[in-house]
Coordinates of C-alpha atoms and ligand atoms in Angstrom, one line a residue:
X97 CA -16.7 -15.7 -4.0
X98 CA -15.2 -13.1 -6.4
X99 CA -16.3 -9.8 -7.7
X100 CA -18.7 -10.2 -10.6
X101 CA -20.7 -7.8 -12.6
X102 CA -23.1 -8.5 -9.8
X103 CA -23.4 -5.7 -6.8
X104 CA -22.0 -7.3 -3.5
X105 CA -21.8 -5.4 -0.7
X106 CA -18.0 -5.2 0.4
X107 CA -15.7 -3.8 3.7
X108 CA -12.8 -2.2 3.1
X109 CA -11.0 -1.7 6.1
X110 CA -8.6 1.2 5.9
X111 CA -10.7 2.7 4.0
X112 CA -9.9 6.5 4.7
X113 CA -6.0 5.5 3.8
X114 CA -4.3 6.2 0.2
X115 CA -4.8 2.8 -1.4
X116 CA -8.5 2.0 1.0
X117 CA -9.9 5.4 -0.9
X118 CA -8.9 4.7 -4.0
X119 CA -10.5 1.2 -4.0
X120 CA -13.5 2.4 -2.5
X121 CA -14.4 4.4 -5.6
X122 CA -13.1 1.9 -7.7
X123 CA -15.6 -0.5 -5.5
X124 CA -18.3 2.3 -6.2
X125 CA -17.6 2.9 -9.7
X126 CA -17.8 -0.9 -10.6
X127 CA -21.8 -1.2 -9.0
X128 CA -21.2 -2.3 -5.7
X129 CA -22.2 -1.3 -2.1
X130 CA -19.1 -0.2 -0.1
X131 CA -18.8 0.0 3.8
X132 CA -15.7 1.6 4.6
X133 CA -13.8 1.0 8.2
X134 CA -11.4 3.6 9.4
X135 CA -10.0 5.2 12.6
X136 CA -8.6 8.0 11.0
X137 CA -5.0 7.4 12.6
X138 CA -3.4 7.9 9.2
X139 CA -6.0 8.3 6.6
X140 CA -8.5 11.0 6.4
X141 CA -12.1 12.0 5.4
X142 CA -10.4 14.2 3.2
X143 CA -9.3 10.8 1.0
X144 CA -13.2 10.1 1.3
X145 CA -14.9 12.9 -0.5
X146 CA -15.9 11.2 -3.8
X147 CA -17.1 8.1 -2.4
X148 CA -19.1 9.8 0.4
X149 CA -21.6 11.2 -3.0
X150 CA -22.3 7.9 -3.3
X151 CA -25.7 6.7 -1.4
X152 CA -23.8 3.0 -2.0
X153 CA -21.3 4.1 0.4
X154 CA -21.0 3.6 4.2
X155 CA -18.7 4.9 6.1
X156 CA -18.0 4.0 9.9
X157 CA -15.5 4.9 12.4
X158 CA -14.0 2.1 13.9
X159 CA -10.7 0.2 15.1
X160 CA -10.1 -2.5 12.9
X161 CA -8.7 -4.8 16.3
X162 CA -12.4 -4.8 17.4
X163 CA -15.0 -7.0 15.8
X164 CA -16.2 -6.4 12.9
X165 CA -20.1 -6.7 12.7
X166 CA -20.6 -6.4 9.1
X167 CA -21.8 -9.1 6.9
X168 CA -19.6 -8.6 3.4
X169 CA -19.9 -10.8 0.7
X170 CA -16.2 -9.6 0.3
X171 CA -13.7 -8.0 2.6
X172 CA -10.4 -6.1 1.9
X173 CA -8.3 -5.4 4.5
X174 CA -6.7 -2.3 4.2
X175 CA -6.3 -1.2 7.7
X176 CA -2.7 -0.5 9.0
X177 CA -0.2 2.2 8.9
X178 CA 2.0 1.9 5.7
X179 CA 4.8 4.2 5.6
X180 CA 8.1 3.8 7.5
X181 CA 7.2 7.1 9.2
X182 CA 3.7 6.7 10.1
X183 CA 4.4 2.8 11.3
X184 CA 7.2 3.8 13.6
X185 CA 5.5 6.4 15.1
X186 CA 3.7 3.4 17.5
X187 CA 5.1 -0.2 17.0
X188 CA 2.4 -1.7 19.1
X189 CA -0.3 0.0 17.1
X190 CA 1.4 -1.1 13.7
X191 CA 1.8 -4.6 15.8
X192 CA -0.8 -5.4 16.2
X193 CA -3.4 -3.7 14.1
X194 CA -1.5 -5.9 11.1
X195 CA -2.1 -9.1 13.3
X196 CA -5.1 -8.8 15.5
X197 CA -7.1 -7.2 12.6
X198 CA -6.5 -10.3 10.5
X199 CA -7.7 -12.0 13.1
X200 CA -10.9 -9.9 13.0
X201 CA -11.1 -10.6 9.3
X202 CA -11.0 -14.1 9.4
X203 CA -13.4 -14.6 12.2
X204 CA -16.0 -12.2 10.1
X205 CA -15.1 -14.6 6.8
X206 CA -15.5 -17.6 8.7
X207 CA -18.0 -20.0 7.7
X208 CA -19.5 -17.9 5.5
X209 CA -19.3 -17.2 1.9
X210 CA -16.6 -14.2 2.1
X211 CA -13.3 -13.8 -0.2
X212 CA -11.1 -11.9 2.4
X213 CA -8.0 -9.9 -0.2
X214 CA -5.2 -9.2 2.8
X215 CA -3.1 -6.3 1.9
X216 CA 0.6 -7.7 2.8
X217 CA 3.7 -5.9 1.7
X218 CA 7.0 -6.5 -0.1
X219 CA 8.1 -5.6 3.9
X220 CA 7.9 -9.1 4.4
X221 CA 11.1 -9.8 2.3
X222 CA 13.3 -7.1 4.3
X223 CA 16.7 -6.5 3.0
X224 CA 15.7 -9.1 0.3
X225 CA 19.0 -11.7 -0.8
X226 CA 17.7 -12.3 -3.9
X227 CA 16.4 -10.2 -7.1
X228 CA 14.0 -9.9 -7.9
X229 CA 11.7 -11.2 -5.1
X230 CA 9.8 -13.6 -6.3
X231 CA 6.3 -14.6 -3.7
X232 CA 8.8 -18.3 -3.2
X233 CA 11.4 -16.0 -1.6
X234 CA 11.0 -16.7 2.4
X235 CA 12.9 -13.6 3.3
X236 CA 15.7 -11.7 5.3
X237 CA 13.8 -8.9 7.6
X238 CA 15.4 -8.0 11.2
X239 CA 12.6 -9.2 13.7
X240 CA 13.8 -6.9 16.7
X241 CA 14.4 -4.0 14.4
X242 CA 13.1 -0.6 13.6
X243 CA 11.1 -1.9 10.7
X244 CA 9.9 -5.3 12.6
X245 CA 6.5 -4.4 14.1
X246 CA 5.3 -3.3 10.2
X247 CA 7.2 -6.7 8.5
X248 CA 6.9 -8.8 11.5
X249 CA 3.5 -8.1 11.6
X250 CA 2.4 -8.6 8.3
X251 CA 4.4 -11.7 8.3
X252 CA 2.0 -12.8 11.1
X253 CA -0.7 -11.8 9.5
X254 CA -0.1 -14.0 6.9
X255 CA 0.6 -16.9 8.5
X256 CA -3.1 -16.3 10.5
X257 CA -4.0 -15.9 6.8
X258 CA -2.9 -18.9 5.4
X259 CA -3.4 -21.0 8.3
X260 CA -7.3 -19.9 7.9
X261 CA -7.6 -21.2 4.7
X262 CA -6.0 -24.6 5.3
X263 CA -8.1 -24.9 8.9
X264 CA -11.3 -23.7 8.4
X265 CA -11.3 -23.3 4.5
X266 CA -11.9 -19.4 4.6
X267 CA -11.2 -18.0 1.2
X268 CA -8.3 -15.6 2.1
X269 CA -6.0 -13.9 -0.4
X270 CA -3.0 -12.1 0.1
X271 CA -1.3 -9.1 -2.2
X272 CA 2.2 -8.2 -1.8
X273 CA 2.1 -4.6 -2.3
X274 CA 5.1 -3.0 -4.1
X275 CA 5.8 0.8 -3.6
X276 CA 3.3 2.1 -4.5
X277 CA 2.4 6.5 -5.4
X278 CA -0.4 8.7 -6.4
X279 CA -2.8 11.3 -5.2
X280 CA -4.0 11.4 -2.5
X281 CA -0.5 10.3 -0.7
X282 CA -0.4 12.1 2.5
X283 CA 2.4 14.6 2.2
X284 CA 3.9 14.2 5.3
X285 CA 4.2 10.5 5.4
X286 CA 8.2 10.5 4.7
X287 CA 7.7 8.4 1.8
X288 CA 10.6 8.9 -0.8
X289 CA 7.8 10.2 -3.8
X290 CA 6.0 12.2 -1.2
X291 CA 8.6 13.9 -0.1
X292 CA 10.9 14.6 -3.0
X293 CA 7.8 16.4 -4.9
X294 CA 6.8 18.0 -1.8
X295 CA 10.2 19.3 -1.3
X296 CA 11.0 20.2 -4.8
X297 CA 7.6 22.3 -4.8
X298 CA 8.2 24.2 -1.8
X299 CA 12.0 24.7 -3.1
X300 CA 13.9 23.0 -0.6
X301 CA 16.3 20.1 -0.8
X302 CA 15.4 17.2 -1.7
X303 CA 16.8 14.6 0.7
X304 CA 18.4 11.4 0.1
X305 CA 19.2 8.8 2.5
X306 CA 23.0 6.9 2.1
X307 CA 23.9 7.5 -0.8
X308 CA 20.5 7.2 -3.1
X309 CA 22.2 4.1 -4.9
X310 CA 19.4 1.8 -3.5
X311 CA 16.8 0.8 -5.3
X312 CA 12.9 0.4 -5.4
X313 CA 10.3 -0.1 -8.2
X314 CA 7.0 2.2 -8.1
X315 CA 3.9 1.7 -8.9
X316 CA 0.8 4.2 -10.0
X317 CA -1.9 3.8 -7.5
X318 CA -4.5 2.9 -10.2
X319 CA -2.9 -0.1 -11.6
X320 CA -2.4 -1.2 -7.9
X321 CA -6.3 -1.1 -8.0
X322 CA -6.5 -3.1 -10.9
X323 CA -4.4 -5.4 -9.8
X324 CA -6.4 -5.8 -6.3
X325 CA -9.6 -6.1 -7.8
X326 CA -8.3 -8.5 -10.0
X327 CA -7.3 -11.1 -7.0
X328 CA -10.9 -11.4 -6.5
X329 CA -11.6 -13.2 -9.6
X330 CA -12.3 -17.3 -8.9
X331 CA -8.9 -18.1 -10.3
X332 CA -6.8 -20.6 -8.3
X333 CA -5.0 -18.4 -5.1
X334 CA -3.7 -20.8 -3.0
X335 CA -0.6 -18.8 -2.2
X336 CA 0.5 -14.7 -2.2
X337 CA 1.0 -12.8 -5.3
X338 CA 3.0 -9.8 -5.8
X339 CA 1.6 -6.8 -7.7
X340 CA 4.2 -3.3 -8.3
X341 CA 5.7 -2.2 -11.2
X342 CA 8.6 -3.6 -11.9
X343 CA 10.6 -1.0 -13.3
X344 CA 13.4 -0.4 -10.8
X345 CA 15.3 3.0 -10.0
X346 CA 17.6 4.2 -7.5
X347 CA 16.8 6.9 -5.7
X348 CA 19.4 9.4 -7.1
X349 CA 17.6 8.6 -10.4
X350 CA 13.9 9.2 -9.0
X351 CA 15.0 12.4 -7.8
X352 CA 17.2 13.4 -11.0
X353 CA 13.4 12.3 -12.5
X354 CA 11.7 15.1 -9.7
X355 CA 14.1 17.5 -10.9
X356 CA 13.4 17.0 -14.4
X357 CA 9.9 17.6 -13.8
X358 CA 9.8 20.7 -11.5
X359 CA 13.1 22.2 -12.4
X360 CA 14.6 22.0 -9.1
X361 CA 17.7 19.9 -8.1
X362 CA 19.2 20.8 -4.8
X363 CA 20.3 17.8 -2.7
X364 CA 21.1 17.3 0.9
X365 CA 22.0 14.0 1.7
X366 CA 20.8 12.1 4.8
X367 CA 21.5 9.3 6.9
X368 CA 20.7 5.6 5.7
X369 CA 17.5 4.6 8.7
X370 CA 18.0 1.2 9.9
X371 CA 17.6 -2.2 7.7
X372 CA 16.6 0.1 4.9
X373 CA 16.4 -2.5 2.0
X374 CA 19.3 -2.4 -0.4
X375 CA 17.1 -3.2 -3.2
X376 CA 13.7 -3.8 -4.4
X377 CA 11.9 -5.3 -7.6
X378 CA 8.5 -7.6 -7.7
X379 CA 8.8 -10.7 -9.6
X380 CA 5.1 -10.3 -11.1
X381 CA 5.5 -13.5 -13.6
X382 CA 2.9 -15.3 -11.3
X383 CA 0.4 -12.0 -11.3
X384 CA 0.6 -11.7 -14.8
X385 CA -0.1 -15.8 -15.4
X386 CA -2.8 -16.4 -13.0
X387 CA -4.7 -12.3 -13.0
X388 CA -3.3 -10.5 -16.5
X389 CA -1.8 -8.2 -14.5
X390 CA 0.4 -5.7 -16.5
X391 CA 1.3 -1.6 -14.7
X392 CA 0.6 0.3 -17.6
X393 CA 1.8 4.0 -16.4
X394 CA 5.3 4.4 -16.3
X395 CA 6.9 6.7 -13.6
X396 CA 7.1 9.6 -15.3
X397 CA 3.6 9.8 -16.7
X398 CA 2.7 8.9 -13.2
X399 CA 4.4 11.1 -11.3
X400 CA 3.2 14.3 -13.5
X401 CA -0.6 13.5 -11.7
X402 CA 0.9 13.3 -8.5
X403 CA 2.8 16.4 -8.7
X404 CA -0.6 18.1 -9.9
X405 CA -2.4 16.3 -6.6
X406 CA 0.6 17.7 -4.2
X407 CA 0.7 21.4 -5.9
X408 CA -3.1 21.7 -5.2
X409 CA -2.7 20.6 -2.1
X410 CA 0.1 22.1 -0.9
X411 CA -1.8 25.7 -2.5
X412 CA -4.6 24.8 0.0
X413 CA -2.5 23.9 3.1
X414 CA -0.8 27.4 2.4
X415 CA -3.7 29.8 1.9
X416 CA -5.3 27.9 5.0
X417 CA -2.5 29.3 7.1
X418 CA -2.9 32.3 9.7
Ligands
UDP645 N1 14.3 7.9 1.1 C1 15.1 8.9 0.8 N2 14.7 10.2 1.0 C2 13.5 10.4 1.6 C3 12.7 9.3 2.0 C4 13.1 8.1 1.7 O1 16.2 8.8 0.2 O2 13.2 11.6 1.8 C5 14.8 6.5 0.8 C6 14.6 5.5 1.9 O3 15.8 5.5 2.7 C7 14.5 4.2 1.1 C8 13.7 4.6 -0.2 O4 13.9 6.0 -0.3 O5 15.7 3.7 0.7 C9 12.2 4.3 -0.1 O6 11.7 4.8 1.1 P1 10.2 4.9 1.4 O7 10.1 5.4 2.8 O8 9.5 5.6 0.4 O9 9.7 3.4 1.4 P2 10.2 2.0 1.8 O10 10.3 1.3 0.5 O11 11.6 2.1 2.4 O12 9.2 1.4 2.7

């Protein structure tokens, strides 16, 4: 189907979550009429507050592994938690909210005229072998480890995905989501970006796991949008494509970056979790041929609107304090 200048009226699931908010104004902002799923496990109304002005947006609480009565003309599915913290937390939930709300997606889509844009991850390649991952690259992830029920899961979810499309013809697409940063991040979500500004705002250590030589490749939350809104567009889908930014760092130099910035550079270092992934980078060559996708904000630029996001924030959080 594809979103065209046209208003359509479109589900995001997850919508109350970093990236689901930021595509629902986006959604919003580009005409169309927005129904935004959430059960507010890891995203809040808080992430909400523009698009609720919007008499085109409706918001419902809801669990995205129960059926979905809502007849989009498009569906994203945003719905699941997303940061090694917050998916840990509750395998099962992670489990099988990636898997059984696919499911729910694909049986809304179904024999209908729906485009369905699955948000997958870069989890699916693990502790990636080779660099960088292009969307060819099968994998290397641990399937009984700490990070399974997030990869495993949206591996599964693909393969419901993909095995959709090729049974039943339902136009499914699926984005491999880089690391990805911006406001709105929760600031507790252990992320590396969340927590080395948080930290180096409240002056305390900034804390790097082993020994901050690995690597990963960040990408500002508005040319994530772009690129998601893009894999609407009636070019030819018929497998996943990767959108990040494929500028790579190692940690050490993303918080010698934070330092920089904030003028604070203390350093406690951490233990590596498990199956933490050695390196990271997105092979976009395919999202640039088939969408035009190019990240245009580079991390520094990027992280200076993030860091103004968390000090607000963070100002709030403290004044609300007893
Ligand atoms: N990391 C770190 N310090 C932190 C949080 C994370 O050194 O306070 C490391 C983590 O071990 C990983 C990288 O930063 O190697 C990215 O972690 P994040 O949780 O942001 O995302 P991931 O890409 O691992 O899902």
């Amino acid at each position: 189907m594809g979103l065209g200048a046209a208003r359509q009226t479109v589900l995001v699931t997850g919508a109350a979550g970093f990236l689901g908010s930021h595509l629902c104004d986006r959604l919003l902002g580009d005409g169309h009429e927005v129904i935004g799923l959430d059960n507010l496990v890891t995203g809040t109304l808080d992430n909400l507050a523009d698009a609720m002005k919007s008499p085109r947006f409706h918001f419902e609480i809801g669990d995205v592994r129960d059926s979905i009565a809502v007849f989009a003309q498009q569906i994203f599915n945003f719905a699941c938690p997303a940061s090694p913290v917050h998916y840990q937390a509750d395998p099962h939930f992670t489990l099988t909210t990636s898997v059984m709300g696919a499911q729910r997606v694909i049986d809304a889509a179904r024999g209908r005229k729906c485009t369905i844009v699955h948000a997958s991850t870069s989890e699916i390649y693990g502790d990636p072998l080779v660099h960088p991952q292009p969307e060819s690259y099968w994998g290397h992830v641990n399937p009984i480890g700490d990070r399974a029920c997030y990869d495993e899961g949206k591996r599964c979810a693909e393969t419901l995905l993909f095995d959709a499309r090729r049974r039943w013809g339902v136009d499914a697409r699926v984005v491999r989501i880089f690391n990805t940063y911006g406001p709105r991040m929760a600031i507790d979500d252990g992320r590396v970006v969340s927590n080395f500004v948080a930290q180096a705002l409240e002056k305390k250590p900034l804390t790097i796991y082993g020994t901050g030589d690995q690597t990963r490749s960040f990408c500002y939350v508005s040319d994530l949008v772009d690129g998601i809104v893009s894999m609407t567009r009636p070019a030819v889908l018929d497998g996943p494509v990767n959108i990040g930014n494929p500028d790579e760092f190692t940690i050490r130099q993303l918080g010698e970056m934070v330092t920089e910035l904030l003028g604070w550079g203390e350093v406690v270092y951490k233990p590596l979790p498990n199956d933490d992934p050695k390196q990271r980078q997105p092979d976009i060559t395919r999202a640039k041929s088939v969408l035009g996708f190019e990240p245009k904000v580079k991390l520094r630029q990027g992280l200076k609107s993030l860091i103004e996001d968390f000090r607000g924030r963070l100002d709030q959080r403290a004044n609300r304090a007893p």
